[in-house]
Coordinates of C-alpha atoms in Angstrom, one line a residue:
M1 CA 0.3 0.1 0.2
T2 CA 1.2 2.9 -1.2
R3 CA 1.4 6.2 1.7
L4 CA -1.1 7.5 -1.3
R5 CA -3.1 5.3 0.2
I6 CA -2.4 5.0 3.7
L7 CA -3.5 9.3 3.3
E8 CA -6.5 7.8 1.2
K9 CA -7.7 5.2 4.5
F10 CA -6.5 7.5 7.2
F11 CA -9.0 10.3 5.9
I12 CA -12.1 7.2 5.5
S13 CA -10.9 6.2 8.8
I14 CA -11.9 9.8 10.3
I15 CA -15.4 9.9 8.5
L16 CA -16.7 6.9 9.9
L17 CA -14.9 8.0 13.3
S18 CA -16.8 11.5 12.7
A19 CA -20.5 9.8 11.9
L20 CA -19.8 7.6 15.0
P21 CA -20.9 10.2 17.4
S22 CA -23.8 10.8 15.1
F23 CA -24.7 7.4 15.6
I24 CA -24.8 6.5 18.9
A25 CA -26.9 10.2 19.2
M26 CA -29.7 8.3 17.3
L27 CA -29.7 5.6 19.4
V28 CA -30.1 7.3 22.5
G29 CA -32.6 10.0 21.1
F30 CA -34.5 6.6 20.3
L31 CA -34.2 5.3 23.9
I32 CA -35.5 8.6 25.3
Y33 CA -37.9 9.2 22.9
K34 CA -39.2 5.4 24.3
N35 CA -38.9 5.7 27.4
Y36 CA -40.9 8.6 27.5
F37 CA -43.6 6.9 25.8
N38 CA -43.3 4.5 27.6
K39 CA -44.2 6.6 30.7
I40 CA -47.1 8.0 28.8
N41 CA -48.5 4.3 28.9
G42 CA -47.5 4.0 32.6
I43 CA -49.2 7.0 34.1
L44 CA -52.4 5.9 32.1
N45 CA -52.2 2.1 32.9
G46 CA -50.7 3.0 36.8
T47 CA -47.3 1.6 36.0
A48 CA -44.9 4.8 36.1
V49 CA -42.8 5.1 38.3
L50 CA -41.9 0.6 37.4
E51 CA -40.9 2.3 33.9
T52 CA -38.6 4.9 35.2
E53 CA -36.9 2.9 37.9
I54 CA -36.3 0.6 34.8
F55 CA -35.1 4.1 32.3
Q56 CA -32.9 5.6 34.8
G57 CA -31.4 2.4 35.6
F58 CA -30.5 1.4 32.6
W59 CA -29.4 5.2 31.3
G60 CA -26.8 4.6 34.7
T61 CA -25.4 2.2 32.4
M62 CA -25.4 3.4 29.7
G63 CA -24.0 6.7 30.0
V64 CA -20.7 4.1 31.5
V65 CA -21.4 3.4 27.4
L66 CA -20.7 6.0 25.9
F67 CA -17.9 6.9 28.0
C68 CA -16.0 4.0 27.0
I69 CA -17.1 4.3 23.7
W70 CA -15.6 8.2 23.1
L71 CA -12.8 7.4 24.6
I72 CA -12.4 4.3 22.5
T73 CA -12.8 6.8 19.9
V74 CA -10.5 9.4 21.0
I75 CA -8.1 7.0 21.4
S76 CA -8.2 5.5 18.0
A77 CA -8.6 8.5 16.4
M78 CA -4.6 8.9 18.3
L79 CA -3.7 5.7 17.0
V80 CA -4.4 6.9 13.4
M81 CA -3.1 10.2 13.9
L82 CA 0.6 9.0 15.0
L83 CA 0.6 6.3 12.3
F84 CA 0.0 9.2 9.8
F85 CA 2.4 11.2 11.0
K86 CA 5.0 8.4 11.5
R87 CA 4.6 7.0 8.0
V88 CA 3.1 10.1 5.8
L89 CA 4.1 13.3 7.6
K90 CA 8.2 12.3 8.6
P91 CA 9.1 11.9 5.2
L92 CA 7.9 14.6 4.4
E93 CA 9.6 16.8 6.8
D94 CA 12.8 15.5 6.1
L95 CA 12.2 15.8 2.9
S96 CA 11.2 19.7 3.0
I97 CA 14.6 19.5 5.9
I98 CA 16.8 17.7 3.1
A99 CA 15.2 20.2 0.0
T100 CA 16.0 23.6 2.2
N101 CA 20.1 22.7 2.9
I102 CA 20.0 22.3 -0.7
A103 CA 18.5 25.6 -1.7
G104 CA 20.9 27.1 1.0
G105 CA 24.2 25.8 -1.2
N106 CA 24.5 22.4 0.6
L107 CA 25.2 20.1 -1.9
S108 CA 27.6 17.8 0.2
Q109 CA 25.3 16.9 2.2
R110 CA 23.8 12.6 1.8
I111 CA 20.4 11.5 1.2
P112 CA 19.2 8.2 2.0
H113 CA 18.2 6.3 -1.3
M114 CA 14.5 4.1 -0.6
N115 CA 13.3 1.3 -2.0
N116 CA 9.5 1.6 -0.4
G117 CA 7.6 2.0 -4.0
D118 CA 6.3 4.8 -3.1
E119 CA 5.5 8.2 -4.6
I120 CA 7.9 9.5 -1.7
S121 CA 10.7 7.3 -2.2
R122 CA 10.4 7.9 -6.1
L123 CA 10.4 12.3 -4.7
Y124 CA 12.9 11.0 -2.2
N125 CA 15.4 9.2 -5.3
A126 CA 15.0 12.0 -7.3
L127 CA 16.4 14.7 -5.5
R128 CA 19.4 12.4 -3.8
S129 CA 19.7 12.1 -7.9
M130 CA 19.3 15.8 -8.8
N131 CA 21.6 16.7 -5.5
E132 CA 24.8 14.3 -7.2
S133 CA 25.0 15.5 -10.6
L134 CA 23.8 19.2 -9.8
Y135 CA 27.6 18.5 -6.8
E136 CA 29.8 16.9 -10.1
D137 CA 28.4 19.3 -12.2
I138 CA 29.4 21.9 -9.8
K139 CA 32.6 19.9 -8.9
K140 CA 33.7 20.7 -12.3
L141 CA 33.2 24.0 -12.8
K142 CA 35.1 24.8 -10.6
Q143 CA 37.4 22.8 -11.6
V144 CA 37.3 24.6 -15.5
N145 CA 37.1 28.0 -13.3
K146 CA 40.4 26.9 -11.2
L147 CA 42.0 26.1 -14.9
K148 CA 41.1 29.1 -16.4
S149 CA 42.7 31.2 -13.5
E150 CA 45.9 29.5 -13.6
F151 CA 46.0 30.0 -17.0
L152 CA 45.6 34.1 -17.2
S153 CA 47.8 33.6 -14.1
I154 CA 50.3 32.6 -16.0
A155 CA 49.3 34.1 -19.8
S156 CA 49.1 37.4 -17.8
H157 CA 52.7 36.6 -15.8
Q158 CA 54.4 35.9 -19.9
L159 CA 53.5 39.3 -21.5
R160 CA 54.2 41.4 -18.7
T161 CA 57.9 41.6 -19.7
P162 CA 57.1 42.2 -23.2
L163 CA 55.0 44.5 -22.7
S164 CA 57.8 46.0 -20.3
S165 CA 60.2 45.8 -22.8
I166 CA 57.9 47.4 -25.2
K167 CA 57.3 50.3 -23.8
W168 CA 61.3 51.1 -23.2
L169 CA 61.9 50.9 -26.0
I170 CA 59.6 53.2 -27.3
E171 CA 59.9 55.3 -25.0
L172 CA 64.1 56.1 -26.0
L173 CA 62.6 55.7 -29.3
M174 CA 60.5 59.1 -28.8
E175 CA 63.8 60.8 -27.1
T176 CA 65.3 60.5 -30.7
N177 CA 65.6 63.7 -32.8
K178 CA 65.8 61.6 -35.5
L179 CA 61.9 60.9 -36.1
D180 CA 59.6 63.1 -37.9
K181 CA 56.5 64.6 -35.8
D182 CA 53.9 62.0 -38.5
Q183 CA 56.9 59.3 -36.7
K184 CA 55.9 60.8 -33.3
E185 CA 52.3 61.1 -33.8
K186 CA 52.5 56.8 -35.3
L187 CA 54.7 56.1 -32.0
Q188 CA 52.7 58.1 -29.6
D189 CA 49.5 55.9 -31.1
I190 CA 51.9 52.9 -30.3
Y191 CA 52.8 54.2 -26.9
K192 CA 49.1 54.7 -26.0
S193 CA 48.2 51.0 -26.8
N194 CA 50.6 49.0 -25.2
E195 CA 49.8 51.5 -21.8
R196 CA 46.2 49.7 -22.5
L197 CA 47.6 46.7 -23.0
I198 CA 49.6 46.8 -19.5
E199 CA 46.9 47.8 -17.5
L200 CA 44.5 45.2 -18.7
V201 CA 47.2 42.8 -18.2
N202 CA 47.6 44.1 -14.3
D203 CA 43.9 43.9 -14.1
L204 CA 43.7 40.7 -15.3
L205 CA 46.8 39.4 -13.0
N206 CA 45.1 41.3 -10.1
A207 CA 42.0 39.4 -10.4
T208 CA 43.2 35.6 -10.5
K209 CA 45.5 36.8 -7.5
L210 CA 42.8 38.6 -5.7
E211 CA 39.9 35.3 -6.4
T212 CA 41.7 33.0 -5.9
G213 CA 43.1 34.6 -2.9
D214 CA 46.8 34.4 -3.8
F215 CA 47.2 38.2 -2.7
A216 CA 48.9 39.1 0.4
V217 CA 47.4 41.4 2.5
K218 CA 49.1 43.7 3.8
R219 CA 47.3 45.5 6.4
Q220 CA 48.8 48.4 7.9
P221 CA 47.4 51.7 9.7
L222 CA 45.7 53.9 6.8
N223 CA 45.0 57.9 7.5
L224 CA 41.4 57.4 4.7
A225 CA 40.8 61.1 4.6
E226 CA 44.7 61.5 3.3
L227 CA 44.5 57.7 1.2
L228 CA 41.4 59.7 -0.7
S229 CA 43.0 62.8 -1.5
G230 CA 45.6 61.1 -3.1
C231 CA 43.5 59.8 -5.2
I232 CA 42.1 63.1 -5.9
N233 CA 45.2 64.7 -6.4
S234 CA 46.1 61.8 -9.2
L235 CA 43.7 62.4 -10.8
R236 CA 42.6 66.4 -11.4
P237 CA 44.6 66.2 -14.2
V238 CA 41.9 64.1 -16.2
A239 CA 39.4 65.6 -14.3
D240 CA 40.5 69.3 -15.0
S241 CA 40.6 67.7 -19.5
H242 CA 37.0 67.8 -18.8
N243 CA 36.3 70.9 -17.0
Q244 CA 35.9 69.0 -13.8
K245 CA 35.7 69.6 -10.1
I246 CA 36.5 67.3 -7.8
N247 CA 34.5 68.4 -3.7
F248 CA 36.7 66.7 -1.0
I249 CA 34.3 67.1 2.3
V250 CA 35.6 65.2 5.0
E251 CA 32.7 65.2 8.2
T252 CA 34.8 63.3 11.1
D253 CA 37.8 64.1 12.5
I254 CA 39.2 60.7 12.9
Q255 CA 39.7 58.7 9.8
T256 CA 42.7 55.8 10.9
I257 CA 42.0 52.0 9.3
K258 CA 43.6 49.3 9.5
A259 CA 44.2 48.2 5.3
D260 CA 46.4 46.7 2.8
L261 CA 48.2 50.1 1.0
L262 CA 48.0 49.3 -2.8
L263 CA 45.0 47.4 -2.7
L264 CA 42.8 50.1 -1.1
N265 CA 44.1 52.9 -3.6
Q266 CA 43.6 51.1 -6.7
A267 CA 40.2 50.1 -5.1
L268 CA 38.8 54.0 -4.4
T269 CA 40.8 55.2 -7.7
N270 CA 39.4 53.1 -10.0
I271 CA 36.1 53.9 -8.8
L272 CA 36.6 57.9 -8.7
D273 CA 38.3 57.2 -12.5
N274 CA 34.6 55.8 -13.1
A275 CA 33.0 58.9 -11.9
L276 CA 34.8 61.3 -14.0
A277 CA 34.5 58.9 -16.6
Y278 CA 30.9 59.0 -16.8
S279 CA 29.7 62.2 -15.7
P280 CA 29.1 65.1 -17.8
Y281 CA 32.0 67.6 -19.1
G282 CA 32.0 69.9 -16.6
S283 CA 29.7 68.7 -13.9
D284 CA 30.9 68.4 -10.5
V285 CA 32.0 65.3 -8.9
S286 CA 32.0 65.0 -5.0
V287 CA 33.7 62.6 -2.0
T288 CA 32.2 62.9 0.9
L289 CA 33.4 61.0 4.4
K290 CA 31.7 60.6 7.1
R291 CA 31.3 58.9 10.0
D292 CA 28.1 56.8 11.9
D293 CA 28.1 54.6 14.9
S294 CA 30.6 51.9 13.7
H295 CA 31.8 52.3 10.4
Y296 CA 33.6 55.5 7.9
I297 CA 31.5 55.9 5.0
V298 CA 33.1 56.7 1.3
A299 CA 30.2 58.3 -0.6
I300 CA 31.1 59.3 -4.2
H301 CA 28.4 61.1 -6.0
N302 CA 28.3 61.9 -10.3
F303 CA 25.5 63.2 -11.9
G304 CA 26.3 61.3 -15.0
S305 CA 24.0 59.0 -16.3
P306 CA 21.8 56.7 -14.4
I307 CA 23.2 52.6 -14.9
L308 CA 20.2 50.1 -15.7
E309 CA 17.9 48.2 -14.0
S310 CA 19.2 45.2 -15.7
D311 CA 23.3 46.2 -15.1
H312 CA 22.6 46.6 -11.2
D313 CA 23.0 43.3 -9.9
K314 CA 25.9 42.1 -12.5
L315 CA 27.6 45.4 -11.9
F316 CA 30.5 43.8 -9.9
T317 CA 31.1 40.9 -12.1
K318 CA 34.1 39.8 -13.8
F319 CA 34.5 41.1 -17.7
Y320 CA 30.8 42.8 -17.3
R321 CA 30.3 45.4 -19.4
G322 CA 26.8 47.4 -19.1
A323 CA 25.7 49.6 -22.3
T324 CA 26.0 52.7 -21.0
A325 CA 30.2 51.8 -19.6
A326 CA 30.4 50.2 -23.4
R327 CA 29.5 53.5 -24.6
L328 CA 31.7 55.9 -22.9
R329 CA 34.0 54.2 -22.6
P330 CA 34.8 51.6 -25.3
A331 CA 38.5 50.6 -24.1
G332 CA 37.3 49.6 -20.9
S333 CA 37.9 45.6 -19.9
G334 CA 34.8 45.6 -17.6
L335 CA 37.4 44.3 -14.1
G336 CA 37.8 47.8 -12.8
L337 CA 34.0 47.3 -10.3
F338 CA 35.2 43.2 -9.7
I339 CA 38.8 44.2 -8.8
S340 CA 37.4 47.0 -6.2
K341 CA 35.1 45.2 -4.9
M342 CA 37.2 42.4 -4.8
A343 CA 40.0 44.7 -2.7
I344 CA 37.7 46.2 -0.2
E345 CA 36.2 43.3 0.3
S346 CA 39.1 41.6 1.4
N347 CA 40.1 44.6 3.8
G348 CA 37.2 43.9 5.5
G349 CA 35.0 46.9 3.9
S350 CA 31.9 46.8 2.2
I351 CA 30.5 48.8 -1.5
W352 CA 27.8 49.1 -2.4
F353 CA 25.7 52.4 -5.5
E354 CA 22.6 54.3 -5.0
S355 CA 22.0 55.4 -9.1
P356 CA 17.3 56.9 -9.8
A357 CA 16.1 55.8 -12.7
K358 CA 15.8 59.7 -13.1
D359 CA 18.0 61.8 -15.3
G360 CA 19.7 64.0 -13.6
E361 CA 20.0 63.1 -10.2
G362 CA 23.9 60.5 -10.6
T363 CA 24.9 57.6 -8.8
T364 CA 26.7 57.3 -5.7
F365 CA 28.7 54.6 -4.8
Y366 CA 29.6 53.4 -1.0
I367 CA 32.5 52.3 0.4
S368 CA 32.3 51.2 4.5
F369 CA 34.6 49.7 6.6
P370 CA 34.4 49.1 10.4
T371 CA 36.0 51.8 12.9
N372 CA 37.7 48.8 14.8
S373 CA 39.0 47.5 11.6

């Protein structure tokens, strides 16, 4: 008998047990009616006292019988419910816990194989097969991702040396006086392209190291305001070339955290550089440092086009570039925000953004660090 058939029998039993009190009530009603009828006849025949005594004795016995029937009914219903819970509800409850664990990402648990041949057993076995298949697929994907990261790391290392040599040779050629104007312009274009390649290779290498945990994070006491000021000063020539202004506001006196100088400097520079790149010509970019009860918060705001809703969940993904980014900055690698997020989180911080859909309100990136970091 399958568990669903047990469920069917359970409900039939409930119906029968529910009908039993009604049957008893009908029987008692019939007896009361009979007693009432006999009492009327007794009054007429002079035997009313005898009939009443008989009825009282019968009613006392019937009360005991009815109580016993009620008690047996309750106990029977409880036994049926316990059996139902053990045979049907308990396996379903266990299955629900297993499914919740799988949904939470715990694919390493082992689901028992069941051979009862009923519906719940088939559901158990199907879930077990699905879990094992997902577990194996994820293992393969992790292995592929590891091989890809190793390849990117090796390729980046191998590319850095020749690119650095090309850069050195171009700089030597540009210092000579044997080139005409046209040759110098072409050489300058080559130099810029080589610089973009070097930047891409460095981004790939840093992203791979951060992702695999091979980057040694060296934390030291840093003044967050001074670090931000240095990033801003390094990008002022970029802002000046687009007639942009960077406003820096510090709203707290103590700004010391423990973080890796190189990582944090790169992350903050990337975000500020993006704010300038995606902000209109002649607009302002604001950088605010403030403190709440437990965190330092850096807010970098520009008045550029809003980030599309479809890009919100993917913005910090490796190699992802939104439609606006691809249009305004076609030479980007799609690694800047990914590296920034990894660098900030590796130093105990967090990053998020707000970008209202309305034009003119701009976008604000927030970076926070615990005050006790």
